[in-house]
């Protein structure tokens, strides 16, 4: 975002210098502060939502047995075909025992979805390139694939159930869209919403006075 804002600054003729505590703030620094500030606020909201859900639900991770090593012999008749509630973990690592109950939703999925969806929308609104128009879309595709790769890795390493990953990704993407569109109330949802939404967002973001 810093690089894109610098390129955007170099390609823009009109610049507004802001004053903070009697000091003039460079337009590029001011724009970066506001864009990254909104990004950081949304990231904090997304992470807080994820943590509240994790500690409220307490769903066991798929690798629960490998971490816990319960003192139950499932081959015995008394333990067959029944839900076992009373058991003790042989593993004494308190950190791992606590972490094994934080499966839902996936924090990695929500974080990667939020950051990458925000960047996809940001690139659509602010990335200016005189060459091939496909460069912007290629960068957006890379962002999307990084988010997807992170989400899929949480399933393949048995750290999360697929539903944990899905809900985490949806939550992160939703926060990204809300943070971009609603603070300035210039967004209307249609099938071609990105240009209208993000252009209004960035105009409001970069011209609102504090």
Short mmCIF file of C-alpha atoms in Angstrom, two decimals:
data_model
loop_
_atom_site.label_atom_id
_atom_site.label_comp_id
_atom_site.label_asym_id
_atom_site.label_seq_id
_atom_site.Cartn_x
_atom_site.Cartn_y
_atom_site.Cartn_z
CA UNK A 1 0.00 0.00 0.00
CA UNK A 2 2.89 2.38 0.72
CA UNK A 3 4.32 1.83 -2.76
CA UNK A 4 0.97 2.20 -4.49
CA UNK A 5 0.22 5.41 -2.58
CA UNK A 6 3.63 6.78 -3.59
CA UNK A 7 3.00 5.98 -7.27
CA UNK A 8 -0.48 7.50 -6.99
CA UNK A 9 1.03 10.61 -5.42
CA UNK A 10 3.57 10.98 -8.23
CA UNK A 11 0.85 10.65 -10.87
CA UNK A 12 -1.52 13.15 -9.25
CA UNK A 13 -1.22 16.88 -9.88
CA UNK A 14 -3.36 18.23 -7.03
CA UNK A 15 -2.03 17.67 -3.51
CA UNK A 16 -3.49 18.92 -0.24
CA UNK A 17 -1.05 19.50 2.59
CA UNK A 18 -2.46 18.75 6.04
CA UNK A 19 -1.40 20.34 9.32
CA UNK A 20 -1.06 18.40 12.56
CA UNK A 21 0.08 20.08 15.80
CA UNK A 22 1.38 23.02 13.79
CA UNK A 23 3.44 20.85 11.46
CA UNK A 24 2.77 20.29 7.77
CA UNK A 25 2.21 16.65 6.89
CA UNK A 26 3.36 15.42 3.49
CA UNK A 27 0.35 14.38 1.33
CA UNK A 28 1.82 10.91 0.75
CA UNK A 29 2.33 10.35 4.48
CA UNK A 30 -1.19 11.59 5.20
CA UNK A 31 -2.77 9.31 2.60
CA UNK A 32 -0.79 6.30 3.86
CA UNK A 33 -1.83 7.07 7.43
CA UNK A 34 -5.52 7.08 6.55
CA UNK A 35 -5.48 4.03 4.28
CA UNK A 36 -3.41 1.94 6.68
CA UNK A 37 -5.36 3.28 9.66
CA UNK A 38 -8.63 1.96 8.28
CA UNK A 39 -6.89 -1.31 7.41
CA UNK A 40 -5.56 -1.65 10.96
CA UNK A 41 -8.93 -0.84 12.52
CA UNK A 42 -10.65 -3.51 10.45
CA UNK A 43 -7.92 -6.04 11.24
CA UNK A 44 -8.36 -5.42 14.96
CA UNK A 45 -12.14 -5.85 14.67
CA UNK A 46 -11.74 -9.08 12.72
CA UNK A 47 -9.24 -10.51 15.20
CA UNK A 48 -11.40 -9.54 18.18
CA UNK A 49 -14.43 -11.23 16.62
CA UNK A 50 -12.40 -14.38 15.96
CA UNK A 51 -11.00 -14.54 19.49
CA UNK A 52 -14.41 -14.04 21.10
CA UNK A 53 -15.84 -16.89 19.02
CA UNK A 54 -12.86 -19.17 19.75
CA UNK A 55 -13.04 -18.82 23.53
CA UNK A 56 -16.84 -18.93 23.58
CA UNK A 57 -17.32 -22.08 21.48
CA UNK A 58 -14.23 -24.07 22.48
CA UNK A 59 -14.52 -26.61 19.68
CA UNK A 60 -11.94 -29.42 19.69
CA UNK A 61 -9.41 -29.50 16.87
CA UNK A 62 -9.25 -32.53 14.53
CA UNK A 63 -5.90 -33.57 16.03
CA UNK A 64 -7.39 -33.64 19.54
CA UNK A 65 -6.48 -37.29 20.22
CA UNK A 66 -2.86 -36.80 19.13
CA UNK A 67 -2.47 -33.81 21.44
CA UNK A 68 -4.49 -35.01 24.42
CA UNK A 69 -3.55 -38.71 24.41
CA UNK A 70 -6.60 -39.57 26.58
CA UNK A 71 -6.39 -42.32 29.18
CA UNK A 72 -9.10 -44.34 27.45
CA UNK A 73 -8.67 -47.69 25.75
CA UNK A 74 -11.19 -47.61 22.93
CA UNK A 75 -10.74 -51.34 22.29
CA UNK A 76 -12.51 -52.19 25.54
CA UNK A 77 -16.19 -53.12 25.34
CA UNK A 78 -17.19 -50.56 27.98
CA UNK A 79 -16.00 -47.71 25.75
CA UNK A 80 -17.43 -48.91 22.43
CA UNK A 81 -20.35 -47.14 20.74
CA UNK A 82 -20.70 -44.46 23.39
CA UNK A 83 -19.80 -40.81 23.89
CA UNK A 84 -17.01 -40.57 26.45
CA UNK A 85 -17.18 -37.51 28.68
CA UNK A 86 -14.96 -38.48 31.60
CA UNK A 87 -11.31 -38.77 30.63
CA UNK A 88 -7.93 -37.27 31.42
CA UNK A 89 -5.23 -36.17 29.02
CA UNK A 90 -1.84 -37.78 29.43
CA UNK A 91 -0.21 -34.78 27.78
CA UNK A 92 0.68 -32.22 30.47
CA UNK A 93 1.57 -29.32 28.15
CA UNK A 94 -0.99 -26.71 29.29
CA UNK A 95 -0.45 -24.49 26.26
CA UNK A 96 -1.19 -27.29 23.79
CA UNK A 97 -4.17 -28.51 25.83
CA UNK A 98 -5.61 -25.00 25.74
CA UNK A 99 -4.91 -24.55 22.05
CA UNK A 100 -6.61 -27.83 21.09
CA UNK A 101 -9.95 -26.29 22.12
CA UNK A 102 -9.67 -23.25 19.86
CA UNK A 103 -10.69 -24.75 16.53
CA UNK A 104 -13.71 -22.59 15.65
CA UNK A 105 -13.38 -20.36 13.73
CA UNK A 106 -9.99 -20.47 12.03
CA UNK A 107 -7.94 -17.42 12.97
CA UNK A 108 -5.52 -17.88 10.08
CA UNK A 109 -8.41 -18.07 7.61
CA UNK A 110 -10.16 -14.99 8.96
CA UNK A 111 -6.93 -12.96 9.05
CA UNK A 112 -5.82 -13.96 5.55
CA UNK A 113 -9.30 -13.42 4.10
CA UNK A 114 -9.57 -9.97 5.67
CA UNK A 115 -6.15 -8.77 4.55
CA UNK A 116 -6.35 -10.18 1.04
CA UNK A 117 -9.93 -9.07 0.32
CA UNK A 118 -9.06 -5.59 1.57
CA UNK A 119 -6.05 -5.55 -0.76
CA UNK A 120 -8.15 -6.79 -3.68
CA UNK A 121 -10.57 -3.89 -3.22
CA UNK A 122 -7.73 -1.45 -2.56
CA UNK A 123 -5.96 -2.45 -5.78
CA UNK A 124 -9.19 -1.98 -7.71
CA UNK A 125 -9.58 1.54 -6.37
CA UNK A 126 -6.03 2.90 -6.20
CA UNK A 127 -3.70 0.91 -8.45
CA UNK A 128 -2.82 2.92 -11.56
CA UNK A 129 -0.78 1.32 -14.33
CA UNK A 130 -0.25 2.66 -17.83
CA UNK A 131 0.65 -0.75 -19.23
CA UNK A 132 -1.45 -3.88 -19.40
CA UNK A 133 -4.74 -3.68 -17.52
CA UNK A 134 -4.34 -7.34 -16.63
CA UNK A 135 -1.54 -6.58 -14.14
CA UNK A 136 -4.01 -5.30 -11.57
CA UNK A 137 -6.23 -8.33 -12.00
CA UNK A 138 -3.22 -10.65 -11.78
CA UNK A 139 -2.20 -9.06 -8.46
CA UNK A 140 -5.77 -9.41 -7.22
CA UNK A 141 -5.73 -13.05 -8.23
CA UNK A 142 -2.48 -13.59 -6.30
CA UNK A 143 -4.04 -12.04 -3.20
CA UNK A 144 -7.06 -14.30 -3.53
CA UNK A 145 -4.91 -17.40 -4.00
CA UNK A 146 -2.79 -16.57 -0.96
CA UNK A 147 -5.93 -16.36 1.15
CA UNK A 148 -7.21 -19.64 -0.29
CA UNK A 149 -3.85 -21.36 0.18
CA UNK A 150 -3.74 -20.31 3.83
CA UNK A 151 -7.27 -21.59 4.39
CA UNK A 152 -6.61 -24.94 2.71
CA UNK A 153 -3.40 -25.45 4.67
CA UNK A 154 -5.36 -25.30 7.93
CA UNK A 155 -7.40 -28.29 6.78
CA UNK A 156 -4.49 -30.30 5.39
CA UNK A 157 -2.48 -30.06 8.64
CA UNK A 158 -5.52 -31.14 10.69
CA UNK A 159 -5.58 -27.93 12.72
CA UNK A 160 -9.18 -27.11 11.75
CA UNK A 161 -12.37 -28.68 10.47
CA UNK A 162 -13.52 -27.49 7.05
CA UNK A 163 -16.41 -25.60 8.66
CA UNK A 164 -13.96 -23.71 10.91
CA UNK A 165 -12.05 -22.56 7.85
CA UNK A 166 -15.18 -21.63 5.91
CA UNK A 167 -16.67 -19.54 8.71
CA UNK A 168 -13.32 -17.87 9.41
CA UNK A 169 -12.86 -16.92 5.76
CA UNK A 170 -16.42 -15.58 5.47
CA UNK A 171 -16.03 -13.57 8.65
CA UNK A 172 -12.76 -12.00 7.51
CA UNK A 173 -14.12 -11.18 4.05
CA UNK A 174 -17.29 -9.67 5.53
CA UNK A 175 -15.32 -7.40 7.86
CA UNK A 176 -13.14 -6.27 4.94
CA UNK A 177 -16.17 -5.32 2.85
CA UNK A 178 -17.88 -3.55 5.77
CA UNK A 179 -14.75 -1.60 6.68
CA UNK A 180 -14.27 -0.47 3.09
CA UNK A 181 -17.86 0.41 2.23
CA UNK A 182 -19.69 1.66 5.27
CA UNK A 183 -17.52 4.20 7.12
CA UNK A 184 -18.27 6.77 4.39
CA UNK A 185 -21.71 5.50 3.36
CA UNK A 186 -21.07 5.90 -0.36
CA UNK A 187 -21.59 2.28 -1.36
CA UNK A 188 -24.48 0.65 -3.21
CA UNK A 189 -24.41 -3.08 -3.81
CA UNK A 190 -24.96 -4.14 -7.40
CA UNK A 191 -23.25 -6.73 -9.55
CA UNK A 192 -20.76 -4.08 -10.68
CA UNK A 193 -20.21 -2.53 -7.27
CA UNK A 194 -16.43 -2.54 -6.90
CA UNK A 195 -15.58 0.58 -8.86
CA UNK A 196 -18.40 2.67 -7.41
CA UNK A 197 -17.86 1.40 -3.91
CA UNK A 198 -14.10 1.66 -3.74
CA UNK A 199 -13.84 4.93 -5.63
CA UNK A 200 -16.24 6.59 -3.21
CA UNK A 201 -14.44 4.97 -0.30
CA UNK A 202 -11.05 6.23 -1.37
CA UNK A 203 -12.35 9.70 -2.23
CA UNK A 204 -13.91 9.96 1.19
CA UNK A 205 -10.89 8.42 2.88
CA UNK A 206 -8.36 10.71 1.26
CA UNK A 207 -10.35 13.95 1.46
CA UNK A 208 -12.13 13.75 4.78
CA UNK A 209 -10.71 16.22 7.29
CA UNK A 210 -9.82 15.23 10.82
#
